[in-house]
PDB file of C-alpha atoms (C1' of nucleotides) in Angstrom:
ATOM      1  CA  MET A   7       0.038  -0.056   0.021  1.00  0.00           C
ATOM      2  CA  ARG A   8       1.378   3.412  -0.838  1.00  0.00           C
ATOM      3  CA  ILE A   9       0.097   6.529   0.952  1.00  0.00           C
ATOM      4  CA  ALA A  10       1.268  10.174  -0.239  1.00  0.00           C
ATOM      5  CA  THR A  11       1.386  13.706   1.127  1.00  0.00           C
ATOM      6  CA  PHE A  12       1.106  16.776  -1.249  1.00  0.00           C
ATOM      7  CA  ASN A  13       0.788  20.260  -0.011  1.00  0.00           C
ATOM      8  CA  VAL A  14      -0.730  21.611  -3.289  1.00  0.00           C
ATOM      9  CA  ASN A  15      -0.875  25.405  -2.605  1.00  0.00           C
ATOM     10  CA  SER A  16      -4.233  25.816  -4.183  1.00  0.00           C
ATOM     11  CA  ILE A  17      -6.128  22.856  -5.355  1.00  0.00           C
ATOM     12  CA  ASN A  18      -7.514  24.562  -8.421  1.00  0.00           C
ATOM     13  CA  THR A  19      -4.392  26.205  -9.560  1.00  0.00           C
ATOM     14  CA  ARG A  20      -2.675  22.867  -9.165  1.00  0.00           C
ATOM     15  CA  LEU A  21      -5.327  20.506 -10.709  1.00  0.00           C
ATOM     16  CA  PRO A  22      -3.398  19.767 -14.025  1.00  0.00           C
ATOM     17  CA  ALA A  23      -0.285  19.113 -11.921  1.00  0.00           C
ATOM     18  CA  LEU A  24      -2.118  17.008  -9.644  1.00  0.00           C
ATOM     19  CA  LEU A  25      -3.660  14.869 -12.219  1.00  0.00           C
ATOM     20  CA  GLN A  26      -0.569  14.259 -13.801  1.00  0.00           C
ATOM     21  CA  TRP A  27       1.343  13.205 -10.569  1.00  0.00           C
ATOM     22  CA  LEU A  28      -1.887  10.883  -9.710  1.00  0.00           C
ATOM     23  CA  GLU A  29      -1.740   9.178 -13.014  1.00  0.00           C
ATOM     24  CA  GLU A  30       2.018   8.496 -13.042  1.00  0.00           C
ATOM     25  CA  THR A  31       2.161   7.527  -9.534  1.00  0.00           C
ATOM     26  CA  ARG A  32      -1.267   5.960  -8.661  1.00  0.00           C
ATOM     27  CA  PRO A  33      -1.107   6.089  -4.578  1.00  0.00           C
ATOM     28  CA  ASP A  34      -3.453   4.179  -2.814  1.00  0.00           C
ATOM     29  CA  VAL A  35      -4.278   7.234  -0.644  1.00  0.00           C
ATOM     30  CA  ALA A  36      -3.265  10.591  -1.509  1.00  0.00           C
ATOM     31  CA  CYS A  37      -3.443  13.410   1.388  1.00  0.00           C
ATOM     32  CA  LEU A  38      -3.495  17.066   0.153  1.00  0.00           C
ATOM     33  CA  GLN A  39      -3.073  20.323   2.002  1.00  0.00           C
ATOM     34  CA  GLU A  40      -3.495  23.918   1.275  1.00  0.00           C
ATOM     35  CA  LEU A  41      -6.639  23.497  -0.824  1.00  0.00           C
ATOM     36  CA  LYS A  42      -7.288  27.472  -0.494  1.00  0.00           C
ATOM     37  CA  ALA A  43     -10.977  26.526  -1.956  1.00  0.00           C
ATOM     38  CA  PRO A  44     -14.131  26.915   0.095  1.00  0.00           C
ATOM     39  CA  GLN A  45     -16.109  23.633   0.452  1.00  0.00           C
ATOM     40  CA  ASP A  46     -18.209  24.074  -2.793  1.00  0.00           C
ATOM     41  CA  LYS A  47     -15.126  24.951  -5.147  1.00  0.00           C
ATOM     42  CA  PHE A  48     -13.207  21.573  -4.716  1.00  0.00           C
ATOM     43  CA  PRO A  49     -13.010  19.859  -8.033  1.00  0.00           C
ATOM     44  CA  GLU A  50     -14.538  16.750  -7.249  1.00  0.00           C
ATOM     45  CA  ALA A  51     -15.557  15.747 -10.453  1.00  0.00           C
ATOM     46  CA  ALA A  52     -12.085  15.870 -12.037  1.00  0.00           C
ATOM     47  CA  ILE A  53     -10.827  13.858  -9.084  1.00  0.00           C
ATOM     48  CA  ARG A  54     -13.403  11.224  -9.276  1.00  0.00           C
ATOM     49  CA  ALA A  55     -12.808  11.028 -13.164  1.00  0.00           C
ATOM     50  CA  ALA A  56      -9.099  10.286 -12.131  1.00  0.00           C
ATOM     51  CA  GLY A  57     -10.377   7.204 -10.289  1.00  0.00           C
ATOM     52  CA  TYR A  58     -10.240   8.687  -6.658  1.00  0.00           C
ATOM     53  CA  CYS A  59     -12.888   9.143  -4.229  1.00  0.00           C
ATOM     54  CA  PRO A  60     -12.310  12.078  -2.145  1.00  0.00           C
ATOM     55  CA  VAL A  61     -13.207  13.667   1.007  1.00  0.00           C
ATOM     56  CA  TRP A  62     -12.259  17.217   2.088  1.00  0.00           C
ATOM     57  CA  HIS A  63     -12.593  20.212   4.491  1.00  0.00           C
ATOM     58  CA  GLY A  64     -12.303  23.271   2.550  1.00  0.00           C
ATOM     59  CA  GLN A  65     -11.974  26.894   3.894  1.00  0.00           C
ATOM     60  CA  LYS A  66     -12.072  30.199   1.802  1.00  0.00           C
ATOM     61  CA  SER A  67      -8.698  31.590   0.825  1.00  0.00           C
ATOM     62  CA  TRP A  68      -6.629  29.504   3.187  1.00  0.00           C
ATOM     63  CA  ASN A  69      -5.717  26.140   4.369  1.00  0.00           C
ATOM     64  CA  GLY A  70      -8.041  23.219   3.422  1.00  0.00           C
ATOM     65  CA  VAL A  71      -7.200  19.524   3.514  1.00  0.00           C
ATOM     66  CA  ALA A  72      -8.308  16.362   1.623  1.00  0.00           C
ATOM     67  CA  LEU A  73      -8.222  12.656   1.559  1.00  0.00           C
ATOM     68  CA  LEU A  74      -8.273  10.940  -1.820  1.00  0.00           C
ATOM     69  CA  ALA A  75      -8.685   6.956  -2.161  1.00  0.00           C
ATOM     70  CA  ARG A  76      -7.966   5.126  -5.319  1.00  0.00           C
ATOM     71  CA  GLY A  77     -11.241   3.157  -6.243  1.00  0.00           C
ATOM     72  CA  VAL A  78     -12.862   3.326  -2.825  1.00  0.00           C
ATOM     73  CA  GLU A  79     -14.787   5.575  -0.804  1.00  0.00           C
ATOM     74  CA  PRO A  80     -13.004   6.717   2.328  1.00  0.00           C
ATOM     75  CA  GLN A  81     -14.810   6.368   5.667  1.00  0.00           C
ATOM     76  CA  GLU A  82     -14.635   9.818   7.464  1.00  0.00           C
ATOM     77  CA  VAL A  83     -13.620   9.662  10.866  1.00  0.00           C
ATOM     78  CA  VAL A  84     -13.130  13.282  11.880  1.00  0.00           C
ATOM     79  CA  ARG A  85     -12.915  16.465  10.431  1.00  0.00           C
ATOM     80  CA  GLY A  86     -11.130  19.219  12.280  1.00  0.00           C
ATOM     81  CA  LEU A  87      -8.554  18.700  14.825  1.00  0.00           C
ATOM     82  CA  PRO A  88     -10.255  17.664  18.264  1.00  0.00           C
ATOM     83  CA  GLY A  89      -9.703  19.690  21.425  1.00  0.00           C
ATOM     84  CA  ASP A  90     -10.832  23.364  20.569  1.00  0.00           C
ATOM     85  CA  PRO A  91     -14.460  23.883  19.349  1.00  0.00           C
ATOM     86  CA  ALA A  92     -13.401  27.584  18.695  1.00  0.00           C
ATOM     87  CA  ASP A  93     -10.779  26.562  16.194  1.00  0.00           C
ATOM     88  CA  GLU A  94     -12.369  27.250  12.475  1.00  0.00           C
ATOM     89  CA  GLN A  95      -9.051  26.730  10.524  1.00  0.00           C
ATOM     90  CA  SER A  96      -9.825  23.638   8.131  1.00  0.00           C
ATOM     91  CA  ARG A  97      -6.238  21.776   8.991  1.00  0.00           C
ATOM     92  CA  TYR A  98      -7.153  18.171   9.778  1.00  0.00           C
ATOM     93  CA  ILE A  99      -9.243  15.369   8.474  1.00  0.00           C
ATOM     94  CA  GLU A 100      -9.288  11.460   9.154  1.00  0.00           C
ATOM     95  CA  ALA A 101     -10.636   8.665   7.077  1.00  0.00           C
ATOM     96  CA  VAL A 102     -10.287   4.747   7.140  1.00  0.00           C
ATOM     97  CA  VAL A 103      -9.247   3.211   3.821  1.00  0.00           C
ATOM     98  CA  ASN A 104      -8.952  -0.443   3.414  1.00  0.00           C
ATOM     99  CA  GLY A 105      -8.468  -0.869   7.173  1.00  0.00           C
ATOM    100  CA  VAL A 106      -6.084   1.622   7.661  1.00  0.00           C
ATOM    101  CA  LEU A 107      -6.810   4.926   9.429  1.00  0.00           C
ATOM    102  CA  VAL A 108      -4.963   8.007   7.627  1.00  0.00           C
ATOM    103  CA  GLY A 109      -5.001  11.355   9.214  1.00  0.00           C
ATOM    104  CA  GLY A 110      -4.032  14.288   6.899  1.00  0.00           C
ATOM    105  CA  LEU A 111      -2.985  17.348   8.524  1.00  0.00           C
ATOM    106  CA  TYR A 112      -1.774  21.022   7.564  1.00  0.00           C
ATOM    107  CA  LEU A 113       0.301  22.273  10.645  1.00  0.00           C
ATOM    108  CA  PRO A 114       0.097  26.035  11.361  1.00  0.00           C
ATOM    109  CA  ASN A 115       3.107  27.626  10.129  1.00  0.00           C
ATOM    110  CA  GLY A 116       3.499  29.917  13.102  1.00  0.00           C
ATOM    111  CA  ASN A 117       5.565  32.689  11.910  1.00  0.00           C
ATOM    112  CA  PRO A 118       6.609  35.520  13.188  1.00  0.00           C
ATOM    113  CA  ALA A 119       7.808  33.888  16.249  1.00  0.00           C
ATOM    114  CA  PRO A 120       7.410  34.720  19.096  1.00  0.00           C
ATOM    115  CA  GLY A 121       4.023  36.028  18.794  1.00  0.00           C
ATOM    116  CA  PRO A 122       0.204  34.683  18.616  1.00  0.00           C
ATOM    117  CA  LYS A 123       0.626  32.814  15.518  1.00  0.00           C
ATOM    118  CA  PHE A 124       3.267  30.720  17.254  1.00  0.00           C
ATOM    119  CA  ASP A 125       1.151  30.423  20.308  1.00  0.00           C
ATOM    120  CA  TYR A 126      -1.548  28.822  17.967  1.00  0.00           C
ATOM    121  CA  LYS A 127       1.116  26.354  16.593  1.00  0.00           C
ATOM    122  CA  LEU A 128       2.322  25.170  19.727  1.00  0.00           C
ATOM    123  CA  ARG A 129      -1.440  24.705  21.100  1.00  0.00           C
ATOM    124  CA  TRP A 130      -2.295  23.026  17.885  1.00  0.00           C
ATOM    125  CA  MET A 131       0.710  20.508  18.425  1.00  0.00           C
ATOM    126  CA  GLU A 132      -0.375  19.837  21.784  1.00  0.00           C
ATOM    127  CA  ARG A 133      -3.946  19.007  20.601  1.00  0.00           C
ATOM    128  CA  LEU A 134      -2.390  16.906  17.882  1.00  0.00           C
ATOM    129  CA  GLN A 135      -0.373  15.168  20.438  1.00  0.00           C
ATOM    130  CA  ALA A 136      -3.502  14.434  22.340  1.00  0.00           C
ATOM    131  CA  ARG A 137      -5.180  12.939  19.311  1.00  0.00           C
ATOM    132  CA  ALA A 138      -2.240  10.756  18.414  1.00  0.00           C
ATOM    133  CA  GLN A 139      -1.870   9.284  21.617  1.00  0.00           C
ATOM    134  CA  GLU A 140      -5.772   8.317  21.357  1.00  0.00           C
ATOM    135  CA  LEU A 141      -4.955   6.854  18.023  1.00  0.00           C
ATOM    136  CA  ILE A 142      -2.049   4.757  19.436  1.00  0.00           C
ATOM    137  CA  ASP A 143      -4.128   3.664  22.294  1.00  0.00           C
ATOM    138  CA  SER A 144      -6.929   2.213  19.783  1.00  0.00           C
ATOM    139  CA  GLY A 145      -4.039  -0.266  18.459  1.00  0.00           C
ATOM    140  CA  MET A 146      -5.277   0.422  14.806  1.00  0.00           C
ATOM    141  CA  PRO A 147      -2.879   0.961  12.117  1.00  0.00           C
ATOM    142  CA  VAL A 148      -2.387   4.629  11.510  1.00  0.00           C
ATOM    143  CA  VAL A 149      -0.601   6.769   9.083  1.00  0.00           C
ATOM    144  CA  LEU A 150      -0.710  10.403  10.229  1.00  0.00           C
ATOM    145  CA  CYS A 151       0.708  12.462   7.291  1.00  0.00           C
ATOM    146  CA  GLY A 152       0.959  16.004   5.988  1.00  0.00           C
ATOM    147  CA  ASP A 153       2.532  19.464   5.896  1.00  0.00           C
ATOM    148  CA  TYR A 154       3.894  19.475   9.400  1.00  0.00           C
ATOM    149  CA  ASN A 155       5.716  22.948   9.251  1.00  0.00           C
ATOM    150  CA  VAL A 156       8.649  21.391  11.489  1.00  0.00           C
ATOM    151  CA  ILE A 157      12.160  20.932  10.610  1.00  0.00           C
ATOM    152  CA  PRO A 158      12.973  17.764  12.784  1.00  0.00           C
ATOM    153  CA  THR A 159      17.032  18.152  12.916  1.00  0.00           C
ATOM    154  CA  ASP A 160      19.804  20.133  11.280  1.00  0.00           C
ATOM    155  CA  ILE A 161      20.301  17.909   8.391  1.00  0.00           C
ATOM    156  CA  ASP A 162      16.527  18.736   7.213  1.00  0.00           C
ATOM    157  CA  VAL A 163      17.383  22.073   6.425  1.00  0.00           C
ATOM    158  CA  TYR A 164      19.859  23.619   3.786  1.00  0.00           C
ATOM    159  CA  LYS A 165      21.314  26.254   6.454  1.00  0.00           C
ATOM    160  CA  PRO A 166      20.319  25.422   9.910  1.00  0.00           C
ATOM    161  CA  GLU A 167      21.819  28.578  11.424  1.00  0.00           C
ATOM    162  CA  ARG A 168      19.559  30.741   9.119  1.00  0.00           C
ATOM    163  CA  TRP A 169      16.393  28.932  10.713  1.00  0.00           C
ATOM    164  CA  ARG A 170      17.071  28.972  14.300  1.00  0.00           C
ATOM    165  CA  GLU A 171      14.562  31.339  15.213  1.00  0.00           C
ATOM    166  CA  ASP A 172      12.213  30.370  12.747  1.00  0.00           C
ATOM    167  CA  ALA A 173       8.694  28.921  13.821  1.00  0.00           C
ATOM    168  CA  LEU A 174       9.534  25.871  11.841  1.00  0.00           C
ATOM    169  CA  PHE A 175      12.893  25.208  13.705  1.00  0.00           C
ATOM    170  CA  ARG A 176      12.461  26.838  16.889  1.00  0.00           C
ATOM    171  CA  PRO A 177      13.487  24.566  20.083  1.00  0.00           C
ATOM    172  CA  GLU A 178       9.771  24.596  21.076  1.00  0.00           C
ATOM    173  CA  THR A 179       8.599  23.475  17.950  1.00  0.00           C
ATOM    174  CA  ARG A 180      11.175  20.543  17.766  1.00  0.00           C
ATOM    175  CA  ALA A 181      10.608  19.475  21.366  1.00  0.00           C
ATOM    176  CA  ALA A 182       6.770  19.249  20.633  1.00  0.00           C
ATOM    177  CA  TRP A 183       7.787  17.135  17.553  1.00  0.00           C
ATOM    178  CA  ASN A 184      10.108  15.103  19.452  1.00  0.00           C
ATOM    179  CA  GLU A 185       7.338  14.415  22.204  1.00  0.00           C
ATOM    180  CA  LEU A 186       5.043  13.267  19.300  1.00  0.00           C
ATOM    181  CA  LEU A 187       7.718  10.717  18.190  1.00  0.00           C
ATOM    182  CA  GLY A 188       8.246   9.524  21.890  1.00  0.00           C
ATOM    183  CA  GLN A 189       4.740   8.178  21.806  1.00  0.00           C
ATOM    184  CA  GLY A 190       6.167   5.575  19.375  1.00  0.00           C
ATOM    185  CA  TRP A 191       5.375   7.026  15.774  1.00  0.00           C
ATOM    186  CA  CYS A 192       7.881   6.059  13.004  1.00  0.00           C
ATOM    187  CA  ASP A 193       9.200   8.909  10.794  1.00  0.00           C
ATOM    188  CA  ALA A 194       9.048   6.896   7.393  1.00  0.00           C
ATOM    189  CA  LEU A 195      11.381   9.073   5.401  1.00  0.00           C
ATOM    190  CA  ARG A 196      14.120   9.357   8.041  1.00  0.00           C
ATOM    191  CA  ALA A 197      13.816   5.633   9.235  1.00  0.00           C
ATOM    192  CA  THR A 198      14.153   4.657   5.574  1.00  0.00           C
ATOM    193  CA  HIS A 199      17.274   6.940   4.745  1.00  0.00           C
ATOM    194  CA  PRO A 200      18.814   7.581   7.953  1.00  0.00           C
ATOM    195  CA  ASP A 201      21.837   9.826   6.820  1.00  0.00           C
ATOM    196  CA  GLN A 202      20.416  11.175   3.622  1.00  0.00           C
ATOM    197  CA  ILE A 203      19.619  14.843   2.897  1.00  0.00           C
ATOM    198  CA  ILE A 204      16.053  14.794   1.938  1.00  0.00           C
ATOM    199  CA  TYR A 205      13.959  17.839   1.234  1.00  0.00           C
ATOM    200  CA  THR A 206      10.280  18.079   0.634  1.00  0.00           C
ATOM    201  CA  PHE A 207       9.750  21.943   0.122  1.00  0.00           C
ATOM    202  CA  TRP A 208      11.862  24.478  -1.803  1.00  0.00           C
ATOM    203  CA  ASP A 209      10.863  28.426  -1.429  1.00  0.00           C
ATOM    204  CA  TYR A 210       9.521  30.207  -4.638  1.00  0.00           C
ATOM    205  CA  PHE A 211      12.126  32.727  -3.591  1.00  0.00           C
ATOM    206  CA  ARG A 212      15.626  32.931  -5.447  1.00  0.00           C
ATOM    207  CA  ASP A 213      15.491  29.727  -7.243  1.00  0.00           C
ATOM    208  CA  ALA A 214      15.539  27.756  -4.234  1.00  0.00           C
ATOM    209  CA  TYR A 215      14.750  24.370  -5.976  1.00  0.00           C
ATOM    210  CA  GLY A 216      17.629  25.202  -8.635  1.00  0.00           C
ATOM    211  CA  ARG A 217      19.968  25.761  -5.718  1.00  0.00           C
ATOM    212  CA  ASN A 218      18.411  22.784  -3.753  1.00  0.00           C
ATOM    213  CA  ALA A 219      17.928  25.086  -0.970  1.00  0.00           C
ATOM    214  CA  GLY A 220      15.203  22.993   0.769  1.00  0.00           C
ATOM    215  CA  LEU A 221      13.389  21.958   3.843  1.00  0.00           C
ATOM    216  CA  ARG A 222      12.082  18.409   5.143  1.00  0.00           C
ATOM    217  CA  ILE A 223       8.644  19.537   6.553  1.00  0.00           C
ATOM    218  CA  ASP A 224       6.172  17.048   5.126  1.00  0.00           C
ATOM    219  CA  HIS A 225       6.292  13.787   7.029  1.00  0.00           C
ATOM    220  CA  LEU A 226       4.711  10.465   7.237  1.00  0.00           C
ATOM    221  CA  LEU A 227       4.316   8.973  10.485  1.00  0.00           C
ATOM    222  CA  LEU A 228       3.542   5.368  11.091  1.00  0.00           C
ATOM    223  CA  SER A 229       1.939   3.872  14.154  1.00  0.00           C
ATOM    224  CA  PRO A 230       3.729   1.183  16.006  1.00  0.00           C
ATOM    225  CA  SER A 231       1.745  -1.521  14.418  1.00  0.00           C
ATOM    226  CA  LEU A 232       2.340  -0.485  11.028  1.00  0.00           C
ATOM    227  CA  ALA A 233       6.217   0.402  11.213  1.00  0.00           C
ATOM    228  CA  PRO A 234       7.397  -3.105  10.956  1.00  0.00           C
ATOM    229  CA  ARG A 235       5.687  -3.348   7.735  1.00  0.00           C
ATOM    230  CA  LEU A 236       7.389  -0.318   6.263  1.00  0.00           C
ATOM    231  CA  THR A 237       9.235  -1.057   2.772  1.00  0.00           C
ATOM    232  CA  ALA A 238       9.811   1.935   1.010  1.00  0.00           C
ATOM    233  CA  ALA A 239       9.744   5.877   1.434  1.00  0.00           C
ATOM    234  CA  GLY A 240      10.546   8.719  -0.760  1.00  0.00           C
ATOM    235  CA  VAL A 241       9.944  12.238  -2.480  1.00  0.00           C
ATOM    236  CA  ASP A 242       8.541  12.870  -5.906  1.00  0.00           C
ATOM    237  CA  ARG A 243      11.370  15.654  -6.264  1.00  0.00           C
ATOM    238  CA  GLU A 244      10.644  15.970  -9.806  1.00  0.00           C
ATOM    239  CA  VAL A 245       7.274  17.436  -9.512  1.00  0.00           C
ATOM    240  CA  ARG A 246       8.775  20.618  -7.861  1.00  0.00           C
ATOM    241  CA  GLY A 247      10.574  21.531 -11.143  1.00  0.00           C
ATOM    242  CA  ARG A 248       7.752  21.077 -13.459  1.00  0.00           C
ATOM    243  CA  GLU A 249       5.491  24.200 -14.813  1.00  0.00           C
ATOM    244  CA  LYS A 250       3.651  26.135 -12.395  1.00  0.00           C
ATOM    245  CA  PRO A 251       4.576  23.777  -9.464  1.00  0.00           C
ATOM    246  CA  SER A 252       3.567  23.786  -5.765  1.00  0.00           C
ATOM    247  CA  ASP A 253       6.383  24.754  -3.525  1.00  0.00           C
ATOM    248  CA  HIS A 254       6.220  21.366  -1.890  1.00  0.00           C
ATOM    249  CA  ALA A 255       6.749  17.810  -3.571  1.00  0.00           C
ATOM    250  CA  PRO A 256       4.634  14.875  -2.975  1.00  0.00           C
ATOM    251  CA  THR A 257       6.122  12.516  -0.368  1.00  0.00           C
ATOM    252  CA  TRP A 258       5.272   9.022   0.115  1.00  0.00           C
ATOM    253  CA  VAL A 259       5.483   5.707   1.929  1.00  0.00           C
ATOM    254  CA  GLU A 260       5.075   2.055   0.966  1.00  0.00           C
ATOM    255  CA  PHE A 261       4.108  -0.768   3.465  1.00  0.00           C
ATOM    256  CA  ASP A 262       3.176  -4.385   2.984  1.00  0.00           C
ATOM    257  CA  TRP A 263      -0.559  -4.496   3.459  1.00  0.00           C
ATOM    258  CA  PRO A 264      -3.154  -7.188   2.395  1.00  0.00           C
TER     259      PRO A 264
ATOM    260  C1'  DA B  19      15.986  42.701   3.935  1.00  0.00           C
ATOM    261  C1'  DT B  20      15.042  40.019   0.015  1.00  0.00           C
ATOM    262  C1'  DG B  21      12.633  37.260  -3.041  1.00  0.00           C
ATOM    263  C1'  DT B  22       7.857  34.625  -5.464  1.00  0.00           C
ATOM    264  C1'  DC B  23       3.270  32.850  -5.372  1.00  0.00           C
ATOM    265  C1'  DC B  24      -1.550  32.117  -4.151  1.00  0.00           C
ATOM    266  C1'  DG B  25      -6.481  34.088  -3.165  1.00  0.00           C
ATOM    267  C1'  DC B  26      -9.222  38.160  -2.711  1.00  0.00           C
ATOM    268  C1'  DA B  27     -11.268  42.634  -2.758  1.00  0.00           C
ATOM    269  C1'  DA B  28     -12.350  45.585  -5.670  1.00  0.00           C
ATOM    270  C1'  DA B  29      -9.836  45.796 -10.523  1.00  0.00           C
ATOM    271  C1'  DC B  30      -6.174  46.015 -14.291  1.00  0.00           C
ATOM    272  C1'  DT B  31      -3.072  47.049  -7.909  1.00  0.00           C
ATOM    273  C1'  DG B  32      -2.189  46.167  -3.085  1.00  0.00           C
ATOM    274  C1'  DC B  33      -2.502  42.920   0.867  1.00  0.00           C
ATOM    275  C1'  DG B  34      -2.111  38.948   4.002  1.00  0.00           C
ATOM    276  C1'  DG B  35       0.130  34.627   4.318  1.00  0.00           C
ATOM    277  C1'  DA B  36       3.476  31.269   3.269  1.00  0.00           C
TER     278       DA B  36
END
DNA sequence: ATGTCCGCAAACTGCGGA
């Protein structure tokens, strides 16, 4: 089974690129972030014509997440990250596909830090940790993936010293990430490639992709029950180099599944 | 500090967000 995550940076602007990538790689599940479209502007017909059944949580202008399952309707479990009824940002959706629970998330950026946006990011990470613990306790096979807006370690950024004060790399952010991993989650990309430099995002500025000035911020976490089944993981890097690309590349994991 | 791309409101440019 292959599960991929892709921050599309506008589902409608990126639709041709998305359809091309789906056609080429045919993941069983694709988790999308930054739809940047309200609920009724999601291109459902085009997605279904490509052979994928979607569930999505839209929002005008910003955020927005979706799960696409190839040839089967995902059974939606949760929409919106639990733990704060006042939070109206569309950043989390969960569904079961072929017996695997998939959580797709778009974690807040948090800049500028410090400040209210950074506070929101840290609160959001606390809520994610609470939900993640519930999922571990359930014993279900789970993949928790998306744009985490977290640079885990120095090798996950082209120039660590330039990012120390950034919300994606501050000690509080990485501490929260490490607490999450401490629950028993497996960072699939890093587990598969322990020492490699792997990036999933390149800024639009200053030809960052051409200079390979990237970050690893899109992650796929496997629950303890699933981690032993991990067979491969990678980044569809070339997608970032195409016409009208997202600033993120699709990132994926494969595991043995009946 | 800069840079670029996105959606949106009111338009053919500027702003917030990333």
